[in-house]
Coordinates of C-alpha atoms in Angstrom, one line a residue:
M12 CA 0.1 -0.1 0.0
P13 CA 1.4 3.6 -0.9
Q14 CA 2.6 5.0 2.5
L15 CA 2.9 8.4 3.9
R16 CA 5.5 9.5 6.3
S17 CA 4.9 9.1 10.0
H18 CA 4.0 12.3 11.7
V19 CA 2.3 13.8 14.8
G20 CA -1.0 14.1 12.8
R21 CA -1.0 10.4 12.4
R22 CA -0.6 9.4 15.9
L23 CA -3.1 12.0 17.0
A24 CA -5.4 10.3 14.5
R25 CA -4.8 6.9 15.7
W26 CA -5.5 7.9 19.1
F27 CA -8.8 9.8 18.3
V28 CA -9.7 6.7 16.5
T29 CA -9.2 4.4 19.1
R30 CA -10.5 6.4 21.7
C31 CA -13.8 6.9 19.7
G32 CA -14.1 2.9 19.6
W33 CA -13.6 2.3 15.6
K34 CA -11.4 -0.4 14.5
L35 CA -9.8 -1.4 11.2
R36 CA -10.4 -5.1 9.9
G37 CA -8.7 -7.1 7.4
D38 CA -5.3 -6.4 5.6
F39 CA -4.6 -4.2 3.0
P40 CA -2.9 -5.9 0.0
D41 CA 0.7 -5.5 -1.2
V42 CA -0.4 -3.8 -4.3
A43 CA 1.0 -0.9 -6.1
R44 CA -2.2 0.3 -8.0
L45 CA -5.7 -0.3 -7.4
V46 CA -9.2 1.4 -7.4
L47 CA -10.4 1.0 -3.7
I48 CA -14.3 1.2 -3.2
A49 CA -15.9 2.2 0.0
A50 CA -19.7 1.5 1.0
P51 CA -22.2 1.9 2.3
H52 CA -21.9 5.8 1.9
S53 CA -25.0 6.7 4.0
S54 CA -23.7 9.6 6.0
W55 CA -21.2 12.6 5.7
W56 CA -19.7 10.8 8.8
D57 CA -18.1 8.1 6.1
G58 CA -15.8 10.7 4.9
F59 CA -14.8 11.9 8.4
W60 CA -14.0 8.3 9.7
G61 CA -12.6 7.1 6.4
L62 CA -10.1 10.0 6.2
L63 CA -9.1 9.5 10.0
I64 CA -8.4 6.2 9.4
K65 CA -6.3 6.9 6.5
I66 CA -4.5 9.3 8.3
A67 CA -4.0 7.1 11.4
I68 CA -2.4 4.1 9.5
G69 CA -0.6 6.6 6.8
A70 CA -2.3 5.4 3.8
D71 CA -1.5 7.3 1.0
V72 CA -4.8 6.9 -1.1
S73 CA -6.1 9.4 -3.3
F74 CA -10.0 10.0 -3.5
M75 CA -12.6 11.2 -5.5
A76 CA -15.3 13.4 -4.2
K77 CA -17.8 15.9 -5.5
R78 CA -16.6 19.0 -6.6
E79 CA -18.7 21.1 -4.7
L80 CA -16.8 20.0 -1.2
F81 CA -13.6 21.7 -2.6
V82 CA -14.2 25.1 -1.6
G83 CA -12.7 27.4 1.0
P84 CA -10.8 25.7 3.8
L85 CA -12.3 22.5 3.4
G86 CA -11.1 22.2 -0.4
W87 CA -7.7 22.6 0.9
V88 CA -7.6 20.1 3.2
L89 CA -9.5 17.7 1.3
R90 CA -6.6 18.4 -1.5
K91 CA -4.1 17.9 1.1
L92 CA -5.3 14.6 2.0
G93 CA -5.3 13.4 -1.7
G94 CA -8.9 14.5 -2.8
I95 CA -9.6 14.8 -6.4
P96 CA -12.5 16.9 -7.1
V97 CA -15.1 15.7 -9.7
E98 CA -18.0 17.2 -11.6
R99 CA -20.7 14.5 -11.4
S100 CA -23.2 16.1 -13.8
A101 CA -21.1 15.3 -16.8
T102 CA -18.5 12.8 -17.3
H103 CA -15.9 15.1 -18.7
G104 CA -13.4 12.0 -19.3
V105 CA -13.2 11.3 -15.8
V106 CA -12.8 7.4 -16.5
E107 CA -10.2 7.9 -18.8
Q108 CA -8.1 10.4 -16.7
M109 CA -8.3 8.2 -13.8
A110 CA -7.3 5.2 -16.0
E111 CA -4.4 7.1 -17.4
R112 CA -3.3 8.0 -14.0
L113 CA -3.1 4.6 -12.9
R114 CA -1.5 3.4 -15.9
V115 CA 1.3 5.8 -15.7
A116 CA 1.9 5.8 -11.8
E117 CA 4.4 3.5 -10.0
R118 CA 2.1 3.4 -7.1
L119 CA -1.7 5.1 -7.0
W120 CA -4.7 3.9 -4.7
I121 CA -7.7 5.9 -6.1
G122 CA -10.8 5.7 -3.9
V123 CA -14.2 5.8 -4.9
A124 CA -17.9 5.7 -3.4
P125 CA -19.8 3.5 -5.8
E126 CA -23.0 4.6 -4.9
G127 CA -22.1 8.1 -5.8
T128 CA -24.0 9.9 -3.0
R129 CA -25.2 9.2 0.4
K130 CA -28.8 8.7 -0.9
P131 CA -30.1 5.2 -1.0
V132 CA -29.6 4.1 -4.9
K133 CA -31.1 1.1 -6.8
Q134 CA -27.6 1.2 -8.9
W135 CA -24.4 2.0 -8.2
R136 CA -22.4 4.2 -10.6
T137 CA -20.1 2.2 -12.7
G138 CA -17.2 4.7 -13.2
F139 CA -15.0 2.4 -10.7
W140 CA -15.6 -0.4 -12.6
H141 CA -14.3 1.3 -16.2
I142 CA -11.6 2.9 -14.4
A143 CA -10.3 -0.3 -12.8
R144 CA -11.0 -2.1 -16.2
A145 CA -9.3 0.3 -18.3
A146 CA -6.1 0.4 -16.4
D147 CA -6.0 -3.2 -15.8
V148 CA -5.8 -3.1 -12.1
P149 CA -7.7 -4.9 -9.1
I150 CA -10.6 -3.4 -6.9
L151 CA -10.5 -3.6 -3.1
P152 CA -13.6 -3.4 -1.5
V153 CA -13.6 -1.6 1.9
Y154 CA -16.7 -1.3 4.0
F155 CA -18.0 0.6 6.9
H156 CA -20.1 -1.3 9.5
Y157 CA -21.3 1.0 12.0
P158 CA -23.0 -1.4 14.4
E159 CA -19.3 -2.5 15.3
R160 CA -17.7 0.7 14.4
T161 CA -15.8 -0.9 12.1
I162 CA -13.8 -0.1 8.7
G163 CA -13.1 -3.7 7.2
V164 CA -11.0 -4.6 4.3
G165 CA -12.0 -7.1 1.6
P166 CA -10.4 -9.3 -0.8
L167 CA -9.0 -8.2 -3.9
F168 CA -11.5 -8.3 -6.8
N169 CA -10.3 -8.6 -10.4
T170 CA -13.1 -7.5 -13.1
S171 CA -14.2 -9.9 -15.9
D172 CA -15.7 -9.3 -19.3
D173 CA -19.4 -9.1 -17.3
M174 CA -19.8 -5.9 -15.7
R175 CA -23.1 -6.6 -14.3
A176 CA -22.1 -10.3 -12.8
D177 CA -19.3 -8.2 -11.3
L178 CA -21.4 -5.3 -9.8
A179 CA -23.7 -8.1 -8.7
R180 CA -21.1 -10.3 -7.0
L181 CA -19.5 -6.7 -5.3
R182 CA -23.0 -5.9 -4.0
D183 CA -23.5 -9.4 -2.6
F184 CA -20.1 -8.9 -0.7
Y185 CA -21.5 -5.6 0.8
A186 CA -24.6 -7.2 1.7
P187 CA -24.1 -7.9 5.4
W188 CA -22.5 -4.4 6.2
K189 CA -24.4 -1.4 7.5
G190 CA -23.6 2.3 7.0
R191 CA -24.7 4.7 9.8
N192 CA -28.4 5.2 8.0
R193 CA -28.5 1.9 5.7
G194 CA -27.0 -0.7 4.0
T195 CA -26.3 -1.1 0.3
N196 CA -29.3 -3.2 -0.7

């Protein structure tokens, strides 16, 4: 996993996450490039806890988020933490740009919320799948499970030629996990 150097903020984040009762389950793979997906995304708290754990473990993970978040001081903080603003109303070649970033980078993990919003959705957005497929990198499913205050790491997932079947298998993986306000199904 791409790592950031150790600093006092990392130790402070680790202390705070532990003090609040959150834990990390599973192991991150030793893979240089991948697309990380995080679900269920049902609350703005997901970003808060996800970023705190990212800092606490020193993970150098870039992440895509709606561009509306990248204004003022919050925008500066999110960019420093690896945020990539995305215009959600139109594609603007985001899949191709992210796939190219992954192809040329020596080490790069890009995080995405496949639901694309905190609201309940019947279908996930498929950009993450297209990025992984175009860049020929695996997908790493990461879940929020609020009842146990857990962020968990699933097994690496390689895309196939059948996007619908892949999405169904990934959603099945997420079925037991409950976000702050709901699950994924």
